[in-house]
Tab-separated table of C-alpha atoms in Angstrom:
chain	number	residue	atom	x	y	z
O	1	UNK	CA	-48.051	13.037	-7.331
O	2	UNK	CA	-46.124	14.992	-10.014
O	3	UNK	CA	-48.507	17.560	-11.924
O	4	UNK	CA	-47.696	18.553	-15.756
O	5	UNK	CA	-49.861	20.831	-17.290
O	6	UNK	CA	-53.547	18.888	-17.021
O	7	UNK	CA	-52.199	15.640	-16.387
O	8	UNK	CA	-51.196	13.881	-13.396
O	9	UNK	CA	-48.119	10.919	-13.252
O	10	UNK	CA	-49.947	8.184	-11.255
O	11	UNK	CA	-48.207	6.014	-8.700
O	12	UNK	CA	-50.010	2.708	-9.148
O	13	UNK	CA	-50.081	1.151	-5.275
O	14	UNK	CA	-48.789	-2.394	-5.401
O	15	UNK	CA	-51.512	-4.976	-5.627
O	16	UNK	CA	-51.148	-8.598	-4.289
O	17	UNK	CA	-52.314	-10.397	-7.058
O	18	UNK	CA	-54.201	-13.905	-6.792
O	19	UNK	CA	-52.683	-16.366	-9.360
O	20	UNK	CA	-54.919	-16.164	-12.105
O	21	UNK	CA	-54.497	-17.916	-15.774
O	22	UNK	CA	-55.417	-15.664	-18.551
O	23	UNK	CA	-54.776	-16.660	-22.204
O	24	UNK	CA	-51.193	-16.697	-22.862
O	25	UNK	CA	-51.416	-18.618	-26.138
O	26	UNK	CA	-50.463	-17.457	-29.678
O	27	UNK	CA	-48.293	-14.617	-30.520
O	28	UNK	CA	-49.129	-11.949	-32.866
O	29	UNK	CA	-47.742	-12.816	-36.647
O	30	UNK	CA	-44.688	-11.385	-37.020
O	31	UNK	CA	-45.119	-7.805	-38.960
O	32	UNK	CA	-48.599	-7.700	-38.015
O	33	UNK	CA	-49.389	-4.264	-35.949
O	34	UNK	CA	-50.663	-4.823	-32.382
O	35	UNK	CA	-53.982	-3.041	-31.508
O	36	UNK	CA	-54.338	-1.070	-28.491
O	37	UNK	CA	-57.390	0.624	-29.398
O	38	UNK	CA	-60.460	-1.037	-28.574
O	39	UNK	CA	-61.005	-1.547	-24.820
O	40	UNK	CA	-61.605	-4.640	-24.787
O	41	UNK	CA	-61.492	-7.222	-21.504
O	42	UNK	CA	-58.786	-9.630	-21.537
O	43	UNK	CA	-60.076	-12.621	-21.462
O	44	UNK	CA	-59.793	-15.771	-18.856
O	45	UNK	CA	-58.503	-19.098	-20.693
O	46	UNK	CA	-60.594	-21.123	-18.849
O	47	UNK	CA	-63.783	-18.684	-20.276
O	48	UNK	CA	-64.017	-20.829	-23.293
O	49	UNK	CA	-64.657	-24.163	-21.166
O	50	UNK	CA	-67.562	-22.191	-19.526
O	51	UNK	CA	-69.336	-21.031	-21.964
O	52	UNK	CA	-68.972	-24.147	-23.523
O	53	UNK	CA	-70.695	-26.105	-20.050
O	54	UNK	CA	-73.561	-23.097	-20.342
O	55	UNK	CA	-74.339	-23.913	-24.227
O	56	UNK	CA	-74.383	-27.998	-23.579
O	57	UNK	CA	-76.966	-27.047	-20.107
O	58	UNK	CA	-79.129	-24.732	-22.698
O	59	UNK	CA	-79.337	-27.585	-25.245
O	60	UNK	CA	-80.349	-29.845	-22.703
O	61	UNK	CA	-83.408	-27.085	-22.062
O	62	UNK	CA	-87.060	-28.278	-22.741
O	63	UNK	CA	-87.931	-25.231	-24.765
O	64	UNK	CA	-84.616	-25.014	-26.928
O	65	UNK	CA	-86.652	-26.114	-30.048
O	66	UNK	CA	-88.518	-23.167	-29.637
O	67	UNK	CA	-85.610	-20.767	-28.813
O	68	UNK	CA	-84.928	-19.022	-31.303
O	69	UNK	CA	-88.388	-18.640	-32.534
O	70	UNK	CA	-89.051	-15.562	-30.123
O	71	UNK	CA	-88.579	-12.229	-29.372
O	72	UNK	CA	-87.332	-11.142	-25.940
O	73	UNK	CA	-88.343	-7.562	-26.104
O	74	UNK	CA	-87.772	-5.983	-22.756
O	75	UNK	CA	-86.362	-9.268	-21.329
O	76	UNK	CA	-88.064	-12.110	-19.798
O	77	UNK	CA	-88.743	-11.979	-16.088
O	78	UNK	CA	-86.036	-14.528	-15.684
O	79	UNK	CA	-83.257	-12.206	-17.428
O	80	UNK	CA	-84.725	-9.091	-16.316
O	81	UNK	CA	-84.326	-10.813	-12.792
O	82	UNK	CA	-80.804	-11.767	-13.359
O	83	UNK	CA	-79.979	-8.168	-14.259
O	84	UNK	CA	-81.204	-6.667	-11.194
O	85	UNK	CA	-78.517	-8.921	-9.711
O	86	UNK	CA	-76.129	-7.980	-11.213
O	87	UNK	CA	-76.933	-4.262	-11.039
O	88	UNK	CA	-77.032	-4.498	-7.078
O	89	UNK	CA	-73.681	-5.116	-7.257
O	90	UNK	CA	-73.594	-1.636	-7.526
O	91	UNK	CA	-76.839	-0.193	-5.990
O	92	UNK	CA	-76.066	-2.701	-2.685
O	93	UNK	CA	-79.938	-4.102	-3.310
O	94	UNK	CA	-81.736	-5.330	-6.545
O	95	UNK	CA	-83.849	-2.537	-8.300
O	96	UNK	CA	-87.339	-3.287	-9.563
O	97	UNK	CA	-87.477	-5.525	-12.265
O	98	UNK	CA	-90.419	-3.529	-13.371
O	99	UNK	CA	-87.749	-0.036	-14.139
O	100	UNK	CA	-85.377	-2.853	-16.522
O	101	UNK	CA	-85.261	-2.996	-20.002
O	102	UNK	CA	-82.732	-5.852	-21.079
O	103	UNK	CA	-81.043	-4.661	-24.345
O	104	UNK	CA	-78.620	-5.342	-27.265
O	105	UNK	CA	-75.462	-3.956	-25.597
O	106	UNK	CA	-75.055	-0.794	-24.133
O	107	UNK	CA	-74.834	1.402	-27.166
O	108	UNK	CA	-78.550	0.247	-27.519
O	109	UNK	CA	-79.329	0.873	-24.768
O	110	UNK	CA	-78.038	4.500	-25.511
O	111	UNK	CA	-80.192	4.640	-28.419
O	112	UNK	CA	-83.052	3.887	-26.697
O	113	UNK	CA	-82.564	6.162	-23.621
O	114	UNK	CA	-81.441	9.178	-26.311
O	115	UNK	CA	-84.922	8.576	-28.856
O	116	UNK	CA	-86.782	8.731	-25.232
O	117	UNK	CA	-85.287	11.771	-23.405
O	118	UNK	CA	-83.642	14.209	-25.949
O	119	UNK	CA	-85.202	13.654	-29.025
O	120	UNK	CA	-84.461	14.743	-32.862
O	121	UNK	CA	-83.564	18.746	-32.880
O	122	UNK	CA	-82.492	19.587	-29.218
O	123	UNK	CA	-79.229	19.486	-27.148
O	124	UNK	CA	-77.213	16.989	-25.511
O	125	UNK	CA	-74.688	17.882	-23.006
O	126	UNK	CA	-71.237	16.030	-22.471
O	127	UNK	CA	-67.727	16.784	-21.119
O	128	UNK	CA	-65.602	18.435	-23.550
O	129	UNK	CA	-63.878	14.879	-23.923
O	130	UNK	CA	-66.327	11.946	-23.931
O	131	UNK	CA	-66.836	8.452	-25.813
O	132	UNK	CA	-67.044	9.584	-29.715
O	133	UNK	CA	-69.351	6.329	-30.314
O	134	UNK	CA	-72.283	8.662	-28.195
O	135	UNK	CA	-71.859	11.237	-30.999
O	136	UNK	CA	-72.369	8.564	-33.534
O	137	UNK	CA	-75.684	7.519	-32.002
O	138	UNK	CA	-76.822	11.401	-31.413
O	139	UNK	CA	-75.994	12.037	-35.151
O	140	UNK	CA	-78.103	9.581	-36.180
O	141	UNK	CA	-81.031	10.605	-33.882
O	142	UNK	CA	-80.460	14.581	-35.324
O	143	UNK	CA	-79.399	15.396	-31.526
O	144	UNK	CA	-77.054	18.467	-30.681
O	145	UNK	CA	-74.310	17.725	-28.477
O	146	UNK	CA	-72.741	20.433	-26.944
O	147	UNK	CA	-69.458	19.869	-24.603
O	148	UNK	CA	-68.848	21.318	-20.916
O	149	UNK	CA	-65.411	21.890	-19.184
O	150	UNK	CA	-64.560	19.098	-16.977
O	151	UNK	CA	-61.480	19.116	-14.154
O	152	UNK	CA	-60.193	16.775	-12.312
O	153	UNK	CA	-63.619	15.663	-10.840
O	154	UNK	CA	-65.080	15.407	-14.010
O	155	UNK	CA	-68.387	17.381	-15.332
O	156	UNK	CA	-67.752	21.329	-13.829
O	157	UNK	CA	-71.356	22.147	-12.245
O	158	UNK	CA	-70.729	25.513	-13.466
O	159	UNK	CA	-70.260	24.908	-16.539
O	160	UNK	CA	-73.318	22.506	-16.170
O	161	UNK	CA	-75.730	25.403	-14.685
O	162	UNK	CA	-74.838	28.029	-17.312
O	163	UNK	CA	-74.980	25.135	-20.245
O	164	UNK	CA	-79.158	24.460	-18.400
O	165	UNK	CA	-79.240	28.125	-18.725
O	166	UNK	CA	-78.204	29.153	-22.123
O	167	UNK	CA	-78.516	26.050	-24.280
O	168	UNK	CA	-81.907	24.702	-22.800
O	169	UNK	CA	-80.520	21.354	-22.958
O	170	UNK	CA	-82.733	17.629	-22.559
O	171	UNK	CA	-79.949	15.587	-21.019
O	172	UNK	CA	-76.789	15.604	-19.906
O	173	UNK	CA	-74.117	12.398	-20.530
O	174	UNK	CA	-71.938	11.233	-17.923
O	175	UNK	CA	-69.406	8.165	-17.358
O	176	UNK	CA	-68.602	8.511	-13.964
O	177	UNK	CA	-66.601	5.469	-13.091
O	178	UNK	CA	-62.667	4.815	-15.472
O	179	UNK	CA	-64.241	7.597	-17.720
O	180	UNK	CA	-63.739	7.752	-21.068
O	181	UNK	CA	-60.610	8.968	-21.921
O	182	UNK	CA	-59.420	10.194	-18.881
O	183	UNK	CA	-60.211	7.557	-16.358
O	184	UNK	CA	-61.342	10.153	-14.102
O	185	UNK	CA	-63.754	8.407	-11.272
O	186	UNK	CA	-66.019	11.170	-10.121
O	187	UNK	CA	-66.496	11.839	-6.202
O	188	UNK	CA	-69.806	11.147	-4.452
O	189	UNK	CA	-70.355	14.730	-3.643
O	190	UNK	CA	-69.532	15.829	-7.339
O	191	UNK	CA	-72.376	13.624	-8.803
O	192	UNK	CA	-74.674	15.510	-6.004
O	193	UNK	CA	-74.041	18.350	-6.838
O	194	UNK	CA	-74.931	17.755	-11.012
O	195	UNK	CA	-77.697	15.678	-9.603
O	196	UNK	CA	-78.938	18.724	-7.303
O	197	UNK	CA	-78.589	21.129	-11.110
O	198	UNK	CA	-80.393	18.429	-12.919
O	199	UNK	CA	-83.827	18.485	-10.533
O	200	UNK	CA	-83.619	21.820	-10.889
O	201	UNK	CA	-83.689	22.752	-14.178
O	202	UNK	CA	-85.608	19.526	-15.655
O	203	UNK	CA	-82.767	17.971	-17.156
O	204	UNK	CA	-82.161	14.000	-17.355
O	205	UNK	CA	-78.976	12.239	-16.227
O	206	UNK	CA	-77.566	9.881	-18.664
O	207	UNK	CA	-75.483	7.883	-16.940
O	208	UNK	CA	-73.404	5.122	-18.707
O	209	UNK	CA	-71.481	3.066	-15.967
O	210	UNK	CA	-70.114	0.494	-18.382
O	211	UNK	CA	-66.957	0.468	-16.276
O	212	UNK	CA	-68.350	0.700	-13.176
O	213	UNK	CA	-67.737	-3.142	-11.830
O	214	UNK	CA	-64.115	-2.835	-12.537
O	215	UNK	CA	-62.867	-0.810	-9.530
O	216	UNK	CA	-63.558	-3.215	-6.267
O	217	UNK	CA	-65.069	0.220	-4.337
O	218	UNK	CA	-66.279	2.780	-6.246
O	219	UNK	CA	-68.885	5.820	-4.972
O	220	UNK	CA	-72.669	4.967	-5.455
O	221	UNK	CA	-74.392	5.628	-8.836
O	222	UNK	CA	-76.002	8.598	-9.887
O	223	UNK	CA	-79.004	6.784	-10.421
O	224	UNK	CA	-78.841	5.499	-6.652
O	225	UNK	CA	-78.551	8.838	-5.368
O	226	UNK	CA	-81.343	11.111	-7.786
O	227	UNK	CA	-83.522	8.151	-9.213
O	228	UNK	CA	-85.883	10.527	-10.023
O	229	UNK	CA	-83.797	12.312	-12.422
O	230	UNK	CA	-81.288	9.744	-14.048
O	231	UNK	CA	-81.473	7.013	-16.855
O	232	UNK	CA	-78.885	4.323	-16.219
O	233	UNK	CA	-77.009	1.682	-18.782
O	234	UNK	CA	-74.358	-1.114	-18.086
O	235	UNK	CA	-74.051	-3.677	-20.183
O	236	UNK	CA	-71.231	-6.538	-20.019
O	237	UNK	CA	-68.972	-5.535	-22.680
O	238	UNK	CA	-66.415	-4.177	-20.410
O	239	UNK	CA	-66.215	-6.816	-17.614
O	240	UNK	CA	-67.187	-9.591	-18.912
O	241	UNK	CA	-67.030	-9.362	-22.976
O	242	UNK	CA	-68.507	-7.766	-25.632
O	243	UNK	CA	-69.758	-10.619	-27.982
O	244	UNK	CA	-72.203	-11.137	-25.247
O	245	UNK	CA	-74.105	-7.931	-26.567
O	246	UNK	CA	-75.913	-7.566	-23.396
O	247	UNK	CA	-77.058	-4.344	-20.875
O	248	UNK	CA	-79.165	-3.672	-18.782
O	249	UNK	CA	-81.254	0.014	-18.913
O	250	UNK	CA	-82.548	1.440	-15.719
O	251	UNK	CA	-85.186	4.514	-15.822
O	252	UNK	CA	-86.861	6.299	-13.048
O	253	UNK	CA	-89.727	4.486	-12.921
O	254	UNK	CA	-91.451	1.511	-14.439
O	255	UNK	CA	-93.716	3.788	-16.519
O	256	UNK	CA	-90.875	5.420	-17.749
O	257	UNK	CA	-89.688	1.563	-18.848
O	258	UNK	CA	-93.464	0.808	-20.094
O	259	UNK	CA	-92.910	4.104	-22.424
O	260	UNK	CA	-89.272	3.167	-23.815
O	261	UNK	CA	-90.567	-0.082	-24.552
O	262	UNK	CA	-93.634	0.898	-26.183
O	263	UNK	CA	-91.572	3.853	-28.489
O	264	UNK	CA	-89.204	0.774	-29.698
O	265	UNK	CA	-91.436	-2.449	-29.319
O	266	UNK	CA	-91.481	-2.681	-32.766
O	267	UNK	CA	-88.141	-2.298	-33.824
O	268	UNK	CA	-86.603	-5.742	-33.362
O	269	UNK	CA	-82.601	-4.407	-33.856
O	270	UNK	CA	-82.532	-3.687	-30.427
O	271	UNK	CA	-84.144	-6.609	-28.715
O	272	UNK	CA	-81.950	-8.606	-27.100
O	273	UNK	CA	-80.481	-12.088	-28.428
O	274	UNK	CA	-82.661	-15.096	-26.951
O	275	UNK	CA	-78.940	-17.243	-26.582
O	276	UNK	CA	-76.863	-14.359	-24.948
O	277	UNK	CA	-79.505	-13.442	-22.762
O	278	UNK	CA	-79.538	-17.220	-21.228
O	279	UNK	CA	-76.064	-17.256	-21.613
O	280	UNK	CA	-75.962	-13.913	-19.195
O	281	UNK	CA	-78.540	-14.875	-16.809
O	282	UNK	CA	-76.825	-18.639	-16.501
O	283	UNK	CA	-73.524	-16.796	-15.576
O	284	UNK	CA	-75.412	-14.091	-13.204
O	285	UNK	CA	-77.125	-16.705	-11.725
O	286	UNK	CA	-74.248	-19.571	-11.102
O	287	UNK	CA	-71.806	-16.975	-10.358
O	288	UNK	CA	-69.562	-17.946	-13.373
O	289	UNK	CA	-70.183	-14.014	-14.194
O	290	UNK	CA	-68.420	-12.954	-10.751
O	291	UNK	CA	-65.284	-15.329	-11.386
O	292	UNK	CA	-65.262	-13.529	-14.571
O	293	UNK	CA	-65.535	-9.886	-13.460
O	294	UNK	CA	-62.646	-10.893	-10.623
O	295	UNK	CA	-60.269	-12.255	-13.120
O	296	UNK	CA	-60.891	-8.934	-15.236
O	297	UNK	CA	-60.110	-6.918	-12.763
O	298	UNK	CA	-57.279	-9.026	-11.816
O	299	UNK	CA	-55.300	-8.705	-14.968
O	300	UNK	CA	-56.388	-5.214	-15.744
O	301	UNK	CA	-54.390	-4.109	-12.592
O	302	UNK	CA	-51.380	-6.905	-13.891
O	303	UNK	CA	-51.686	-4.855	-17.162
O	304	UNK	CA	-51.012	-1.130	-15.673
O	305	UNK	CA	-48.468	-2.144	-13.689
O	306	UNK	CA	-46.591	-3.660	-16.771
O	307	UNK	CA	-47.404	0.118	-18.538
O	308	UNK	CA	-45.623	1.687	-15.103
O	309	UNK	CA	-43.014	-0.004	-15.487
O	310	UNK	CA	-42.725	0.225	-19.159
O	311	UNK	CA	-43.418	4.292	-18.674
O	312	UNK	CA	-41.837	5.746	-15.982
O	313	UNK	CA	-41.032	9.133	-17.253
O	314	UNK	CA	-44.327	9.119	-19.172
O	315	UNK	CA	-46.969	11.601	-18.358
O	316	UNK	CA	-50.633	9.743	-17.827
O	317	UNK	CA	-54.165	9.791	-15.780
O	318	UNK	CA	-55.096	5.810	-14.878
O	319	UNK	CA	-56.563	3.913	-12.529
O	320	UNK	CA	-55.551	0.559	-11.001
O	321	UNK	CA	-58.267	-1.363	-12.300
O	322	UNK	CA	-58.525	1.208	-15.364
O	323	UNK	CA	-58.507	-1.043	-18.884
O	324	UNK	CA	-56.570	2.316	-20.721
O	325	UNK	CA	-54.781	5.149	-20.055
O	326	UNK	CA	-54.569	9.086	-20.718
O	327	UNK	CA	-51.158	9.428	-22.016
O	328	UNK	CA	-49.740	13.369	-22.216
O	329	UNK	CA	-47.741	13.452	-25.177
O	330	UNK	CA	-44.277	14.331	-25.295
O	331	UNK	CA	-43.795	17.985	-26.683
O	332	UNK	CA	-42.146	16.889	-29.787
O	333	UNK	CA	-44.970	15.076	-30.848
O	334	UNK	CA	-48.431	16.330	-32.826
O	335	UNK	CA	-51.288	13.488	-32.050
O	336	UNK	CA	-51.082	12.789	-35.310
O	337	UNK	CA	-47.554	12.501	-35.385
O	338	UNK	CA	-47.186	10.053	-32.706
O	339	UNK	CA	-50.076	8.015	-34.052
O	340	UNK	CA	-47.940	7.490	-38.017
O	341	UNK	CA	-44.548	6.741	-35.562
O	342	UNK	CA	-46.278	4.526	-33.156
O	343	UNK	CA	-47.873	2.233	-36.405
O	344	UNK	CA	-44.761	2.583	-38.187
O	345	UNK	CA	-43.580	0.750	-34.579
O	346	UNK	CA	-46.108	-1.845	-34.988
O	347	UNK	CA	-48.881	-0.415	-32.293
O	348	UNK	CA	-52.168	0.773	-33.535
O	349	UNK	CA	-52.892	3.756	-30.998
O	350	UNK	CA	-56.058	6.086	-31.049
O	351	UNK	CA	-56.237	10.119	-31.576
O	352	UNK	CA	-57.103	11.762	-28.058
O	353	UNK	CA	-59.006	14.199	-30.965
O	354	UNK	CA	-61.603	11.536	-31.445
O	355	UNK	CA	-63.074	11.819	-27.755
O	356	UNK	CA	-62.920	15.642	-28.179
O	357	UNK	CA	-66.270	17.623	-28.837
O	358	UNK	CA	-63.863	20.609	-30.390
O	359	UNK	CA	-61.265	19.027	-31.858
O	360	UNK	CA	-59.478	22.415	-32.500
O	361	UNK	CA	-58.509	22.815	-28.562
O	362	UNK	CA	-58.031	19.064	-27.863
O	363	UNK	CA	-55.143	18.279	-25.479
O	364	UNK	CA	-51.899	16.845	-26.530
O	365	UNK	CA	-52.966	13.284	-25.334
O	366	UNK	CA	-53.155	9.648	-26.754
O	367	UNK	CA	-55.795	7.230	-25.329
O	368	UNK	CA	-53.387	3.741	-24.957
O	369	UNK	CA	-55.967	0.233	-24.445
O	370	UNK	CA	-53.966	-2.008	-22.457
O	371	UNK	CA	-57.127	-4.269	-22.173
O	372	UNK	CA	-57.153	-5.316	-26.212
O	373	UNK	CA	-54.236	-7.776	-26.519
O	374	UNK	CA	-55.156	-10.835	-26.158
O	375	UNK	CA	-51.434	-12.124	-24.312
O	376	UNK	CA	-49.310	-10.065	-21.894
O	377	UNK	CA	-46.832	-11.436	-24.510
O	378	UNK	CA	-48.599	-9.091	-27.265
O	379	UNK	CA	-49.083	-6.242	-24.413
O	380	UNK	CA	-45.372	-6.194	-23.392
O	381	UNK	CA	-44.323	-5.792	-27.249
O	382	UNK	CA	-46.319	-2.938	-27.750
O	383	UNK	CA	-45.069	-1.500	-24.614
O	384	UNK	CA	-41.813	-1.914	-25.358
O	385	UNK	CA	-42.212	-0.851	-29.161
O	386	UNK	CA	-43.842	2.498	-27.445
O	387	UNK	CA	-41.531	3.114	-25.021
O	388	UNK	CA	-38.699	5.148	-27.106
O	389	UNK	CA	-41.538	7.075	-28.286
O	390	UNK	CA	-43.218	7.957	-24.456
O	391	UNK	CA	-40.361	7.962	-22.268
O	392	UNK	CA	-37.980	11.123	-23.530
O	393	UNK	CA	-37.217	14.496	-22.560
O	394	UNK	CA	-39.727	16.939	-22.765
C-alpha cells in the first residue's frame, strides 16, 4: 500500500458480487450537476414494491384509525423490540429493551444523548475531523467542542488523556466504523484503550455507529465492550434510507433511558413517527430490512470499485463497503479550487474544511459520496467528469 503524506492509495480486494438489481432508471437532465455530497444509500428497485406490500398490511391493521392519533415517545414495546434486533446484529445478542429509546433519526438521537450528558456551557471532545452536522446540534445546545489528533486508528488516547486533563471535558464523540470523512474503522484494542481513559476520568462515550452494518465483519461496539461508560445511536439512514427517520439510542442502563426520556417527554419533535416506526419494525421483523442492508452493501462495494477504476493514480482512504471516500488532492489544487472546477464539470463535491474542527490546518482533501446517485449511469458520469481533475501529476 503506497503512502503519500497522510493518506493511503487503497487496493480494493475483488469482491464476487451476487446479481443484484438496483435502480438503473432515469438519467440526470442534461446540464443538471450530479451530487456526490450527501451519503446517501443507493437504493434497491424492487424497495418501492416493499414498502408498498408493508403500507397495504398496515392499512389492513385493526388500530390504523387510531394511528396517527398517538404519540410513540420512547417507542412501543413492539418497536423498541424490533430495535434490539436489529442492534444485535452488532452486539451478537439483543440488549434490554428497557436501555432503548426509539427516536427521530439519528441526529435526534444526538440531541438527546448531548442535552443528557454534556449539557449547555461545557466541552465536547471529537477528532480533529468529524461529521460537521454534530457541531450544528452542539451549537444549538451552547456545547464546546474541542478537536483531538487522530492517526490512522482514529481518536489518539493521548491526545484523549491530556484533552480529560486540561479541558475537563463531559463526553467524547466517536464514529468508529467508515468514519466520517476518513473511513477509518477503528481496531478493537484502540476503542479499549479510549474506553479504559473514559472510566477513568468520568467521561461518556458517544458513540454514533450509523455505518456500522455496512462492513459484513467489523470489531465489537464500544458500547459492547464499556457499557458502563458509553451512549450508543444507529439509526437506518445509512443502510437502509433516510426518509425512514428512524434510530435507535442505547444508554448504560435503563435508568439512564427513564432519565433521557423524562428530560424530553415533552418535546414531541423528537418522538418518533407512528408510520415509520411500523414501517421499521415490519421490515426488522420479516427480514425485508436484511435484504435491504445486503443489497446496500452490495452496490456500495460495485460503487468503489467503479471509483478504482475511474482513479487509479488518485490518492484516497476507503473501505470496500465504505459509501465515500477521502480523496488527497492533487497539489495544484486549493479545496476550494477543486470544488468551483469540479461544479464547473457538472459534480457537486464537498469541502474536506467542513468536517474540520480548525479549518485553518485542514488537510488538502475532498470528501467524494459515491452512495448519492441514484444510477451507476449518474455515478460513472461524475467519475468520469472528475477524473481529469484527480488523476494528474502531482
Amino acid at each position: 500500500m503506497n503512502r503519500t503524506g497522510n493518506y493511503s492509495v487503497v487496493s480494493l480486494r475483488r469482491f464476487q458480487l451476487e446479481p443484484e438489481k438496483m435502480n438503473i432508471s432515469g438519467n440526470p437532465q442534461r446540464g443538471e450537476p450530479i451530487s456526490l455530497i450527501r451519503t446517501t444509500p443507493p437504493t434497491p428497485e424492487w424497495m418501492g414494491a416493499e414498502l408498498s406490500r408493508t403500507l397495504l398490511e398496515i392499512s389492513e391493521r385493526s388500530d390504523v384509525a387510531t394511528l396517527l392519533r398517538y404519540h410513540r415517545f420512547r417507542g412501543t414495546e413492539a418497536d423498541r423490540q424490533a430495535g434490539a434486533a436489529w442492534l444485535a446484529k452488532r452486539f451478537g445478542a439483543a440488549p434490554s429493551i428497557d436501555r432503548i429509546i426509539v427516536t427521530n433519526g439519528t441526529q435526534s438521537g444526538l440531541l438527546i444523548t448531548l442535552a443528557n450528558v454534556v449539557g449547555s456551557g461545557n466541552v465536547l471532545l471529537t477528532e480533529n475531523l468529524s461529521y460537521y452536522g454534530l457541531r450544528r446540534i452542539a451549537g444549538f445546545l451552547n456545547i464546546s467542542i474541542k478537536g483531538i489528533a487522530m492517526d490512522d486508528d482514529g481518536a489518539a488516547p493521548e491526545a484523549f488523556e491530556d484533552a480529560c486533563r486540561k479541558l475537563n471535558p463531559k463526553a467524547l464523540f466517536l464514529t468508529p466504523i467508515l468514519h466520517n470523512p476518513t473511513t477509518i474503522t477503528m481496531s478493537h484494542e484502540r476503542r479499549l484503550a479510549l474506553a479504559d481513559i473514559a472510566r477513568r476520568y468520568g467521561v461518556v462515550i458517544i458513540e454514533d455507529d450509523v455505518y456500522g452494518l455496512l462492513p459484513p465483519e467489523a470489531p465489537p461496539p464500544i458500547s459492547a465492550l464499556a457499557p458502563d461508560v458509553t451512549w450508543y445511536a444507529a439509526g437506518l439512514a445509512k443502510c437502509i434510507g433516510p426518509g425512514l427517520k428512524i434510530a435507535y439510542l442505547l444508554m448504560p442502563s435503563a435508568e439512564a433511558a427513564s432519565s433521557a426520556f423524562d428530560l424530553f417527554q415533552t418535546t414531541s419533535t423528537w418522538h418518533v413517527t407512528p408510520l415509520s416506526a411500523l414501517v421499521a419494525q415490519s421490515w426488522i421483523t420479516d427480514g425485508t430490512a436484511e435484504k435491504v442492508l445486503l443489497a446496500v452493501r452490495r452496490e456500495a462495494v460495485a460503487r468503489q470499485e467503479m471509483a478504482a477504476r475511474s482513479f487509479i493514480h488518485a490518492t484516497y482512504l476507503t473501505k470496500p463497503e465504505a459509501l465515500h471516500m477521502w480523496l488527497a488532492l492533487p497539489r495544484r489544487w486549493t479545496q476550494q479550487s477543486f470544488v468551483a472546477a469540479a461544479a464547473e464539470a457538472g459534480v457537486l463535491v464537498r469541502s474536506g474544511s467542513m468536517f474540520a474542527l480548525d479549518e485553518a490546518s485542514s488537510p488538502q482533501a475532498i470528501r467524494i459520496v459515491l452512495g448519492s446517485p441514484e444510477t451507476r449511469v449518474s455515478l460513472a458520469e461524475a467519475l468520469t467528469a472528475l477524473g481529469p481533475l484527480v488523476n494528474e501529476s502531482r
